[in-house]
mmCIF file of N, CA and C in Angstrom:
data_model
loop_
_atom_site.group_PDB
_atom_site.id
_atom_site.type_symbol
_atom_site.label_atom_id
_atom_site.label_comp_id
_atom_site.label_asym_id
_atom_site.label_seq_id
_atom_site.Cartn_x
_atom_site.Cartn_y
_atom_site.Cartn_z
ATOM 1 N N UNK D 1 -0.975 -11.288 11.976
ATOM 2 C CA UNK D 1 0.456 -11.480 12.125
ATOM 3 C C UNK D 1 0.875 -11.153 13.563
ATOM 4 N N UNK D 2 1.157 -12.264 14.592
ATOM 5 C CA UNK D 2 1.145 -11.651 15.837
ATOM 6 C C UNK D 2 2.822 -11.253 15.779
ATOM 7 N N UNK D 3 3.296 -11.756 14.993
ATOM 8 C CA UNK D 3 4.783 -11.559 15.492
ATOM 9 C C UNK D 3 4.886 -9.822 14.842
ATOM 10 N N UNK D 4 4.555 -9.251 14.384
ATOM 11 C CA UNK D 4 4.090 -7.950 14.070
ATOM 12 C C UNK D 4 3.746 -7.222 15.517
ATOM 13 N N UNK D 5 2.671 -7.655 16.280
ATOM 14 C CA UNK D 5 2.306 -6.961 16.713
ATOM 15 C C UNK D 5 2.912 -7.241 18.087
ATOM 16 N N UNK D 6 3.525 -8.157 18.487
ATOM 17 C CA UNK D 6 4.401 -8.461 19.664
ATOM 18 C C UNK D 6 5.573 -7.489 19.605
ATOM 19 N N UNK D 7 6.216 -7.355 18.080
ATOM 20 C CA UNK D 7 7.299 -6.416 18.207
ATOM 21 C C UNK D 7 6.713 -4.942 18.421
ATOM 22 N N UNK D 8 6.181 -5.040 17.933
ATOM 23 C CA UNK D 8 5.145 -3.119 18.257
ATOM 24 C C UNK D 8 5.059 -3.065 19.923
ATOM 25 N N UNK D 9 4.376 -4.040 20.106
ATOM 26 C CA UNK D 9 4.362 -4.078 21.745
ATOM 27 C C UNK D 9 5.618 -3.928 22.241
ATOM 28 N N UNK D 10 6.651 -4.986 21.972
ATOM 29 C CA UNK D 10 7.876 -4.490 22.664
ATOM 30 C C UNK D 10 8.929 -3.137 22.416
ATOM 31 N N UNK D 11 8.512 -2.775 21.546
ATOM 32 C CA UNK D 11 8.939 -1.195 20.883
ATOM 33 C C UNK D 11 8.427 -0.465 21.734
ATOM 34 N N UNK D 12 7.045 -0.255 22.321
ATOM 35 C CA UNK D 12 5.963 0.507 23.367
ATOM 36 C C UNK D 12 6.970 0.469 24.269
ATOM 37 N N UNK D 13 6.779 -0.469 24.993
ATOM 38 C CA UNK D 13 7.311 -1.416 26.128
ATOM 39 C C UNK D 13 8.421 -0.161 26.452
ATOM 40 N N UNK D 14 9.566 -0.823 25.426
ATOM 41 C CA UNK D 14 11.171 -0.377 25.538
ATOM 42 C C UNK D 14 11.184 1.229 25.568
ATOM 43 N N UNK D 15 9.747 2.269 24.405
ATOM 44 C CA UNK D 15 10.016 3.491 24.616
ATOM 45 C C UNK D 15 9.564 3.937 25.898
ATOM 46 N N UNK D 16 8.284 3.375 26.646
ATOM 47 C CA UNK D 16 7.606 4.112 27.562
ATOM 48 C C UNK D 16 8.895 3.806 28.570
ATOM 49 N N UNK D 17 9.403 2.497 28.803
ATOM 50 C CA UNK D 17 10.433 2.216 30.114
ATOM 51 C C UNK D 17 11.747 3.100 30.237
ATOM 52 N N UNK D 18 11.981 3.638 29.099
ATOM 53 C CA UNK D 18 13.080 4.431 28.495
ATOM 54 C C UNK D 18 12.763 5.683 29.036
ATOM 55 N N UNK D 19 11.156 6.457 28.709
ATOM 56 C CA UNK D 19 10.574 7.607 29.252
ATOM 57 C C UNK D 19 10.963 7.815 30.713
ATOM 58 N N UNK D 20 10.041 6.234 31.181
ATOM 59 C CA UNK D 20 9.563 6.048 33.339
ATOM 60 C C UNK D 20 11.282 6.450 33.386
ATOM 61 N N UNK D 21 12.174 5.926 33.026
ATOM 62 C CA UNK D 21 13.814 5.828 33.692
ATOM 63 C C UNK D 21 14.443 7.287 33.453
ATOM 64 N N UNK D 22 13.639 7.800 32.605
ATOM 65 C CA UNK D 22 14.299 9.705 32.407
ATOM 66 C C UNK D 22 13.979 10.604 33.358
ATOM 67 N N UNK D 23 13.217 9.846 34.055
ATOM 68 C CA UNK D 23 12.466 10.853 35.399
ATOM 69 C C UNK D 23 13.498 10.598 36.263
ATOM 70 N N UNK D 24 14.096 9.978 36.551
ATOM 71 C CA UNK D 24 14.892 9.267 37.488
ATOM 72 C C UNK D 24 16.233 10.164 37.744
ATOM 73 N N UNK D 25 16.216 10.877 38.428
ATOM 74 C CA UNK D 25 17.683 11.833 37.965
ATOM 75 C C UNK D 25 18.942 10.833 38.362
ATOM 76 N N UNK D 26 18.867 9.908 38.752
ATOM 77 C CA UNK D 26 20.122 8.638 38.878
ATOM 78 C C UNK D 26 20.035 8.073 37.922
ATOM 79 N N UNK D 27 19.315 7.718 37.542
ATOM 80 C CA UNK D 27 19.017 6.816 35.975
ATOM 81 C C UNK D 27 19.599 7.462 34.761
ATOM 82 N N UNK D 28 19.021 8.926 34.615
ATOM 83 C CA UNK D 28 19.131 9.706 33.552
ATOM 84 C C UNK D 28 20.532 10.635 33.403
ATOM 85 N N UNK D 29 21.393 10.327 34.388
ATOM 86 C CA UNK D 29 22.758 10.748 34.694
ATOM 87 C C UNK D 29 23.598 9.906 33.641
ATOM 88 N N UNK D 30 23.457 8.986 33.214
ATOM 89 C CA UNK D 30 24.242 8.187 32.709
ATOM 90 C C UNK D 30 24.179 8.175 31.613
ATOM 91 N N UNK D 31 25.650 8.101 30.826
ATOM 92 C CA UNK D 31 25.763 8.133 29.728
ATOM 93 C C UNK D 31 27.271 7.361 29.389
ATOM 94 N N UNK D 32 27.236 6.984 27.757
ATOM 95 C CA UNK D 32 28.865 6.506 27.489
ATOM 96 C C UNK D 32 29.847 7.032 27.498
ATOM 97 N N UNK D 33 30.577 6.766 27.642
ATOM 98 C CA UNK D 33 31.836 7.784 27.646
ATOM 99 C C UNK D 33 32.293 7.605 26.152
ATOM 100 N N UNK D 34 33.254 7.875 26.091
ATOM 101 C CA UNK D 34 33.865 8.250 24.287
ATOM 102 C C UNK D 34 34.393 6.910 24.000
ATOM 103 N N UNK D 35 35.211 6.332 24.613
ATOM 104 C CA UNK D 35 36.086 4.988 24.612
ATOM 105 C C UNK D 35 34.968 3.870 24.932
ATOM 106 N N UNK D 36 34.150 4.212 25.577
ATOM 107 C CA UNK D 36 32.721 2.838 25.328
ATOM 108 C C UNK D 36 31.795 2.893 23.889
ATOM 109 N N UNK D 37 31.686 4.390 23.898
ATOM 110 C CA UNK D 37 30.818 4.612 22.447
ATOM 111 C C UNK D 37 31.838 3.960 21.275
ATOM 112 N N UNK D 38 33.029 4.326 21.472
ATOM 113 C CA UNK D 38 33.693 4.183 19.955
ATOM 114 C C UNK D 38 34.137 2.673 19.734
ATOM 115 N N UNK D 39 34.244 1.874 21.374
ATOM 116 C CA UNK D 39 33.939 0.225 21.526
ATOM 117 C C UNK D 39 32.706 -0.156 20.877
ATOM 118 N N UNK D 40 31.499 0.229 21.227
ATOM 119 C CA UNK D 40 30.438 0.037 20.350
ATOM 120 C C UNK D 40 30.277 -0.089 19.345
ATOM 121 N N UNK D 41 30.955 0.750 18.679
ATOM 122 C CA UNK D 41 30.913 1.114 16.889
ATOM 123 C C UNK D 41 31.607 0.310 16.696
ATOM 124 N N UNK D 42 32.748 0.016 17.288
ATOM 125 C CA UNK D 42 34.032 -0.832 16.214
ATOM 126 C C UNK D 42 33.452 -2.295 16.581
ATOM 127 N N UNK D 43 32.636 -2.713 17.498
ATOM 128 C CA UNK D 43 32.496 -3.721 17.781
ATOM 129 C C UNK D 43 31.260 -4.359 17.150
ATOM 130 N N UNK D 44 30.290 -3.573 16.489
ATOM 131 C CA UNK D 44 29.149 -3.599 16.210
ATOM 132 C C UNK D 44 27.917 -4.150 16.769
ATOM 133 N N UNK D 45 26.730 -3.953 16.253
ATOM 134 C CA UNK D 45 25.349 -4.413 16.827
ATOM 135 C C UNK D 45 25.455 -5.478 17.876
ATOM 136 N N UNK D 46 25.567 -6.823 16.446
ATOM 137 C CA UNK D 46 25.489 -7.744 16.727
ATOM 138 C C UNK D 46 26.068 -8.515 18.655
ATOM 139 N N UNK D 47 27.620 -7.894 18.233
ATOM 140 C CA UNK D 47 28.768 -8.594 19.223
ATOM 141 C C UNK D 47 27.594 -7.978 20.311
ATOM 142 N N UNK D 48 27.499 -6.147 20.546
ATOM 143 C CA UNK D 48 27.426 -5.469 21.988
ATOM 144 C C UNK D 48 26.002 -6.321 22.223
ATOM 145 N N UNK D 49 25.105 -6.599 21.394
ATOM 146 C CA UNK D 49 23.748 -7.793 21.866
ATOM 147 C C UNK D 49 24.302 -8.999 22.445
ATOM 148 N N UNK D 50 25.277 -9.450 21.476
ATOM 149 C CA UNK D 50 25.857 -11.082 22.170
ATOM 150 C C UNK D 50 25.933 -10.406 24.048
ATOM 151 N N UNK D 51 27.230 -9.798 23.794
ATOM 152 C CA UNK D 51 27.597 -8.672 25.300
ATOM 153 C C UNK D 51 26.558 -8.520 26.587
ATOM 154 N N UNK D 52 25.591 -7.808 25.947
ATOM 155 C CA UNK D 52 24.084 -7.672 26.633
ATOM 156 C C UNK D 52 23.733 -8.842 26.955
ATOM 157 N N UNK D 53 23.659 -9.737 26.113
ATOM 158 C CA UNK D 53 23.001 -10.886 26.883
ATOM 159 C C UNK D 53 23.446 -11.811 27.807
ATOM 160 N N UNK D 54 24.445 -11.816 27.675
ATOM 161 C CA UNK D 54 25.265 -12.825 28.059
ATOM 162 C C UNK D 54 25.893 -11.969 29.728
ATOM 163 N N UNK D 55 26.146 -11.224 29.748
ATOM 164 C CA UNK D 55 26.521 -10.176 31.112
ATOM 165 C C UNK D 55 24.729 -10.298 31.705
ATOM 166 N N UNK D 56 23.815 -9.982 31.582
ATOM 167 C CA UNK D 56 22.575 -10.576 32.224
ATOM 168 C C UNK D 56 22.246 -12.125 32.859
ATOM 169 N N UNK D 57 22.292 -12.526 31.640
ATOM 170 C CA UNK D 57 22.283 -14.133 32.148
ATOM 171 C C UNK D 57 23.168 -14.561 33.148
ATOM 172 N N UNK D 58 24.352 -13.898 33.257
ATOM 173 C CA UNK D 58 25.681 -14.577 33.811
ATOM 174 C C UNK D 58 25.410 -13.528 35.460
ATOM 175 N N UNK D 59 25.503 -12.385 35.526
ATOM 176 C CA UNK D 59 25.031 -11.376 36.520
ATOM 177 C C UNK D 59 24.066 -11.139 37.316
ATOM 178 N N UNK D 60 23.085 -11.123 36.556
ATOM 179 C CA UNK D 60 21.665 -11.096 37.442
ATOM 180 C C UNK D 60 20.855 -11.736 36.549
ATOM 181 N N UNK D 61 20.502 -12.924 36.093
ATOM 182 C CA UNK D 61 19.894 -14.183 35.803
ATOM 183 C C UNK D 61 19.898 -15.083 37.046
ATOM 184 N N UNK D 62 20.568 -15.125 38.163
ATOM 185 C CA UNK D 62 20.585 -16.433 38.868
ATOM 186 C C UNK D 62 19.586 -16.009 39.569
ATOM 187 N N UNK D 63 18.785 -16.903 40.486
ATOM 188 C CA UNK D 63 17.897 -16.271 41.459
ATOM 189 C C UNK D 63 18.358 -15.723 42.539
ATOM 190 N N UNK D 64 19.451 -15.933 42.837
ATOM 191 C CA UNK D 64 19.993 -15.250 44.078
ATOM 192 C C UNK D 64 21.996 -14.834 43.242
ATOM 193 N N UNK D 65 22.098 -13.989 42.449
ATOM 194 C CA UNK D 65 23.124 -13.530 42.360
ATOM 195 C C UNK D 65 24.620 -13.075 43.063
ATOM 196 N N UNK D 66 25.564 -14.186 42.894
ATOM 197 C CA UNK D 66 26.509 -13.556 43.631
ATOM 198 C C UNK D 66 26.778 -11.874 43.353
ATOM 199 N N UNK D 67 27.377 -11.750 44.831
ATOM 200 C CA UNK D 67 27.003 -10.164 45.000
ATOM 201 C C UNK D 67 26.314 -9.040 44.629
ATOM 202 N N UNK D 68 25.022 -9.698 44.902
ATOM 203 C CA UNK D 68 24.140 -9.038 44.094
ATOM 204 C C UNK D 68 23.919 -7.267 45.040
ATOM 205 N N UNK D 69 23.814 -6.487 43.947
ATOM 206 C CA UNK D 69 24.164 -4.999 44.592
ATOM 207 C C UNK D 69 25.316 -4.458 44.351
ATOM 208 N N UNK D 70 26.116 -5.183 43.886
ATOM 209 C CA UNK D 70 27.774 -4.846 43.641
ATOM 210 C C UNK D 70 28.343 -5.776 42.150
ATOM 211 N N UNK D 71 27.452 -6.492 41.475
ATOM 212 C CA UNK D 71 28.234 -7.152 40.942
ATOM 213 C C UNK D 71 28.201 -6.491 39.578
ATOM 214 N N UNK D 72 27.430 -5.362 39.514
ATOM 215 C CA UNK D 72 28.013 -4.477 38.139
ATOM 216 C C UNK D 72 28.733 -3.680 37.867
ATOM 217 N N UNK D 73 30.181 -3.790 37.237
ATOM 218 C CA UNK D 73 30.948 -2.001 37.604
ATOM 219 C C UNK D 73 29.747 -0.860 37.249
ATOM 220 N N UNK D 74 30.903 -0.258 37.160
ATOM 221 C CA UNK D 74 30.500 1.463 36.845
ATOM 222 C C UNK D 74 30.749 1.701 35.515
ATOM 223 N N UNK D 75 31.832 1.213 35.024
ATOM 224 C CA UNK D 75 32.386 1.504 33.469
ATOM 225 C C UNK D 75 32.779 0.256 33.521
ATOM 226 N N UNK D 76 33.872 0.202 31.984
ATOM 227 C CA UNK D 76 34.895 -0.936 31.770
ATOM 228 C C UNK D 76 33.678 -1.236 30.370
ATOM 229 N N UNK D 77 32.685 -1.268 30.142
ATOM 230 C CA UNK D 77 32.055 -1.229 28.790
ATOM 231 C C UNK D 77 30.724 -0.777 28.935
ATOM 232 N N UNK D 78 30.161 -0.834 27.634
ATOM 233 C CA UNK D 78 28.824 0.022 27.300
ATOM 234 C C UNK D 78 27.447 -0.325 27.876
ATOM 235 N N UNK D 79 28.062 -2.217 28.126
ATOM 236 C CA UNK D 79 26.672 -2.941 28.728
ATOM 237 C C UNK D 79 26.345 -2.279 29.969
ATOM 238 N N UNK D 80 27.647 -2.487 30.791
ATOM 239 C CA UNK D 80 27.580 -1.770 32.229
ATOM 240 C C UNK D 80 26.709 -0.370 32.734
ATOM 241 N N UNK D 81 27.365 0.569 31.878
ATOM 242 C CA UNK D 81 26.865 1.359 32.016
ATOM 243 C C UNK D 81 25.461 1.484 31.573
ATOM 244 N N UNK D 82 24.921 1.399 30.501
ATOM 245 C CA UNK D 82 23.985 1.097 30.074
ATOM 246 C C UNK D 82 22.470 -0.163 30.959
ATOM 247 N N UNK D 83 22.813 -0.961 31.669
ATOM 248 C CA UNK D 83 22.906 -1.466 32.635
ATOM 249 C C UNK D 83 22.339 -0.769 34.037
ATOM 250 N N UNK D 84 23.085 0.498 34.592
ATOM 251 C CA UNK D 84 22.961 1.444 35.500
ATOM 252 C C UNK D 84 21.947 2.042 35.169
ATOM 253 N N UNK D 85 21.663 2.387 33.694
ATOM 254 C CA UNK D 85 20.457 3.492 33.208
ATOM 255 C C UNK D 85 19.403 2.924 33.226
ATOM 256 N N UNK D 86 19.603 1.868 32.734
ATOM 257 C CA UNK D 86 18.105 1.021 32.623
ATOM 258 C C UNK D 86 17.411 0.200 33.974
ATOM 259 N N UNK D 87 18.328 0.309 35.017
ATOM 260 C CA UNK D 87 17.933 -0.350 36.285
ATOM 261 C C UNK D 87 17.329 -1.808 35.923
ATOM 262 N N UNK D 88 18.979 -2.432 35.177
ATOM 263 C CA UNK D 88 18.924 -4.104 35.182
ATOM 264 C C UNK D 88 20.371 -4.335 36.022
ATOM 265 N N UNK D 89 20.951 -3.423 36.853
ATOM 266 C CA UNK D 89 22.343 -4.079 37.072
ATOM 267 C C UNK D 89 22.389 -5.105 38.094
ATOM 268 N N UNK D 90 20.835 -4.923 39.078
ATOM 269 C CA UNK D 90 20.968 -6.194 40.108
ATOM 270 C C UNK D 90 19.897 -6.538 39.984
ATOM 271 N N UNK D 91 19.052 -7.224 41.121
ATOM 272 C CA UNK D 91 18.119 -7.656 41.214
ATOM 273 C C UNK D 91 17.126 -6.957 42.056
ATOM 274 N N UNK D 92 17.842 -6.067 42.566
ATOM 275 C CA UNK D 92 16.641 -5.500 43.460
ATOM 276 C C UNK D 92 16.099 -4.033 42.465
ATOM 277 N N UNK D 93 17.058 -3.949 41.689
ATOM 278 C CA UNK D 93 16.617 -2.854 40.545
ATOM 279 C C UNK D 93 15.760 -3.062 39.856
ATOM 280 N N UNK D 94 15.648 -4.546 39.251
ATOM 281 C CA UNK D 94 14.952 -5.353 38.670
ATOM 282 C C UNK D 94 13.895 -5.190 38.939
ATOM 283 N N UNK D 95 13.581 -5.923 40.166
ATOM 284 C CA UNK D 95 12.860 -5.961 41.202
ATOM 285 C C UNK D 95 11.737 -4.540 40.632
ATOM 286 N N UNK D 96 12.029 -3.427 41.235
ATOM 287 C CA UNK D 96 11.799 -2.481 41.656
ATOM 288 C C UNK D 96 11.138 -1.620 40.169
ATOM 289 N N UNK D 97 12.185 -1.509 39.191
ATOM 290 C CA UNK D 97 11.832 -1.322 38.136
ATOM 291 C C UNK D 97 11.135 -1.718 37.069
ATOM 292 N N UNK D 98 10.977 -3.204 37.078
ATOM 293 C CA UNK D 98 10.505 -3.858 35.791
ATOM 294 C C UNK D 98 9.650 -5.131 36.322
ATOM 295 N N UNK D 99 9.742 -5.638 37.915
ATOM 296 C CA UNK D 99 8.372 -5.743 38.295
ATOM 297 C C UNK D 99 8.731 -7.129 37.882
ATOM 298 N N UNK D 100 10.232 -7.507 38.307
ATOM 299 C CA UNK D 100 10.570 -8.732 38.247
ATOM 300 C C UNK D 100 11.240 -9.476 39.520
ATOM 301 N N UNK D 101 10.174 -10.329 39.938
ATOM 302 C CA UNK D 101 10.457 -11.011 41.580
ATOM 303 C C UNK D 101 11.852 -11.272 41.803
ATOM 304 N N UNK D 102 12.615 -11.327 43.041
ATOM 305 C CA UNK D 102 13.934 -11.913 43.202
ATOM 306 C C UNK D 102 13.744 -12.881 43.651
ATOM 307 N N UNK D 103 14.792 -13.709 43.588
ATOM 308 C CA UNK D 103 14.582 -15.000 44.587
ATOM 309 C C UNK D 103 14.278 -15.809 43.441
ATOM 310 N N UNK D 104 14.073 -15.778 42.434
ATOM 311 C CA UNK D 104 14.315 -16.792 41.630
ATOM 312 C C UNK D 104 15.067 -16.785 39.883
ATOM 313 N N UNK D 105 15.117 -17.143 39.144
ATOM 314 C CA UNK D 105 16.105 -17.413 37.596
ATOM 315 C C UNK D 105 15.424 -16.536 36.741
ATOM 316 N N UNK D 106 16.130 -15.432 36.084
ATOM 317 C CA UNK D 106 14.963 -14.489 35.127
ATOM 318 C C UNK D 106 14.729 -15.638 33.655
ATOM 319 N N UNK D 107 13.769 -15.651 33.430
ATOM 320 C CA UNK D 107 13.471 -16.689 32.240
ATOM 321 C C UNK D 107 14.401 -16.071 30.946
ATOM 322 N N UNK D 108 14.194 -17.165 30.088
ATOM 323 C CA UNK D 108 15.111 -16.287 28.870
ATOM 324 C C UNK D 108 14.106 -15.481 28.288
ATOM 325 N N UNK D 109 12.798 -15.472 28.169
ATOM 326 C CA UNK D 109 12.187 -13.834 27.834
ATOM 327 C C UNK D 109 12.645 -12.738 28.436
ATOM 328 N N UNK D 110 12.519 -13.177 30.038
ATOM 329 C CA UNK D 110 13.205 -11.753 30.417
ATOM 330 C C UNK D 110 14.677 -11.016 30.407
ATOM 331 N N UNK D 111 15.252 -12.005 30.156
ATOM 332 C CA UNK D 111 16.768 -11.971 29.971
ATOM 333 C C UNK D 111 16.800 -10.737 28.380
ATOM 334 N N UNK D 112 15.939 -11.534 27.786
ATOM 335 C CA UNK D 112 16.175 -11.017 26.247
ATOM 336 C C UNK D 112 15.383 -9.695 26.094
ATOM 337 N N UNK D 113 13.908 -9.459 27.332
ATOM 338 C CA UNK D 113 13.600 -8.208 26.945
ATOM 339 C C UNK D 113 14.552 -7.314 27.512
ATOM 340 N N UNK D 114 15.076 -7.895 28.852
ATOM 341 C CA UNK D 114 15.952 -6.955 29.174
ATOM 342 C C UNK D 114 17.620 -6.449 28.226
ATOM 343 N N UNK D 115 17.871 -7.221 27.696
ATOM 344 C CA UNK D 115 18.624 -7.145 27.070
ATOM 345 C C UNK D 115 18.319 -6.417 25.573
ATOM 346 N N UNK D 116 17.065 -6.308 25.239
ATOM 347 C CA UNK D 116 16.533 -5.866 24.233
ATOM 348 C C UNK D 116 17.175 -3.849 24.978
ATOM 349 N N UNK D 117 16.426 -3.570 25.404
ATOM 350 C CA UNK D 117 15.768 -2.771 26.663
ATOM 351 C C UNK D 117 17.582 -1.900 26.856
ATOM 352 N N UNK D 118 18.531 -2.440 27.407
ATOM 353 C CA UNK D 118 19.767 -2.261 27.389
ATOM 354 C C UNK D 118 20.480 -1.659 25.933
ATOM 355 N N UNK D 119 19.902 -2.558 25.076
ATOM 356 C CA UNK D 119 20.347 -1.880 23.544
ATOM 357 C C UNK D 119 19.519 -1.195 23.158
ATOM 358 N N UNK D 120 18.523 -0.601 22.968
ATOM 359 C CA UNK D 120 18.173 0.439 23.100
ATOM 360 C C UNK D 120 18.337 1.853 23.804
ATOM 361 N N UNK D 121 18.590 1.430 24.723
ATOM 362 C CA UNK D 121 19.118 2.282 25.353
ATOM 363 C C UNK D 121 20.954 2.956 24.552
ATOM 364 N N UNK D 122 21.574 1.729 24.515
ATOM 365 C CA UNK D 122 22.872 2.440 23.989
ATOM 366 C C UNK D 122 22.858 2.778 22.344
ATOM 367 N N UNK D 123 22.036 2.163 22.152
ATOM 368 C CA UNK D 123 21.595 2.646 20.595
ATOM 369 C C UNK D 123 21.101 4.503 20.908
ATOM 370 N N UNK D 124 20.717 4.341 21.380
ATOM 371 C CA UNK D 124 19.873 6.199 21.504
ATOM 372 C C UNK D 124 21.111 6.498 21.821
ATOM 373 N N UNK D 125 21.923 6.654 22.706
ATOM 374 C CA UNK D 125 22.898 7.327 23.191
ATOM 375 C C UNK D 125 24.250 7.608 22.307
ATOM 376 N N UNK D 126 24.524 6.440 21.194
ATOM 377 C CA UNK D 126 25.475 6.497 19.850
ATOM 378 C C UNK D 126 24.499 7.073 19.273
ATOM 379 N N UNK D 127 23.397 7.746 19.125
ATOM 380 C CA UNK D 127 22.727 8.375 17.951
ATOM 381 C C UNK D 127 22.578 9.491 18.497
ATOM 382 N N UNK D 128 22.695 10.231 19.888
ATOM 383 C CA UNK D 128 22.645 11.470 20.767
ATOM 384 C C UNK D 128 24.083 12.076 20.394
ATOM 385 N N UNK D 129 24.815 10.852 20.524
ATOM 386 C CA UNK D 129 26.425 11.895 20.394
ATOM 387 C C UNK D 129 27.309 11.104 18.822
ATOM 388 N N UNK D 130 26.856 11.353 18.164
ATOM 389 C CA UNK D 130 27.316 11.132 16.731
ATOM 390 C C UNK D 130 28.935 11.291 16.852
ATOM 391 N N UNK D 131 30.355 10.227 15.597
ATOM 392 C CA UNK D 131 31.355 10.275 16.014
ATOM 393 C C UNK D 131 31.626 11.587 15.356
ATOM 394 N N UNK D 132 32.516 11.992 16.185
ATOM 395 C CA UNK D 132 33.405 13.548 15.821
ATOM 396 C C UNK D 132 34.292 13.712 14.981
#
């Protein structure tokens, strides 16, 4: 059953990259704020994945990204931030982190691991700070 064992792989993948980015004391600074977490919840899984993907593809999917280096806020939602932690917000993060060339279109695998990769990430972080 490879599709079994592709997801195991990308489970690896997503925990070890999750680990490499905790070392990072810029990386590992980041977290949701209360009004992004509780956007999350009310918004559910599904939508904040639509969210994820679609802010990648549109942001840093092109091969040469307008303003690339600047074109992710800081806040304003969960992708963003989330985004900052995982070092997908530009391309040279990309680049640098996940060992993905610039200068050209991230394929839709990479779009989607990265986007996988992003929700995970905010998934751990709604399960770190449970609602009050």
């Amino acid at each position: 059953m490879p599709n079994v064992e592709a997801e195991r792989d990308e489970q690896r993948w997503i925990a070890e990259t999750l680990e490499r980015l905790s070392h990072s004391k810029f990386r590992a600074k980041f977290m949701l704020s209360d009004k992004d977490r509780a956007y999350a919840r009310a918004k559910g899984k599904a939508i904040i994945n639509r969210h994820a993907h679609e802010m990648l593809h549109d942001r840093v999917g092109a091969a040469e990204p307008k303003n690339d280096g600047k074109q992710t806020p800081w806040r304003g939602h969960p992708v963003f931030t989330a985004q900052h932690a995982t070092a997908t917000c530009c391309r040279g993060c990309i680049e640098k982190w996940h060992h993905i060339p610039q200068g050209r279109a991230l394929t839709e695998e990479e779009t989607n691991r990265l986007a996988d990769l992003v929700m995970a990430w905010i998934e751990r972080d709604l399960i770190h700070h449970p609602v009050r």
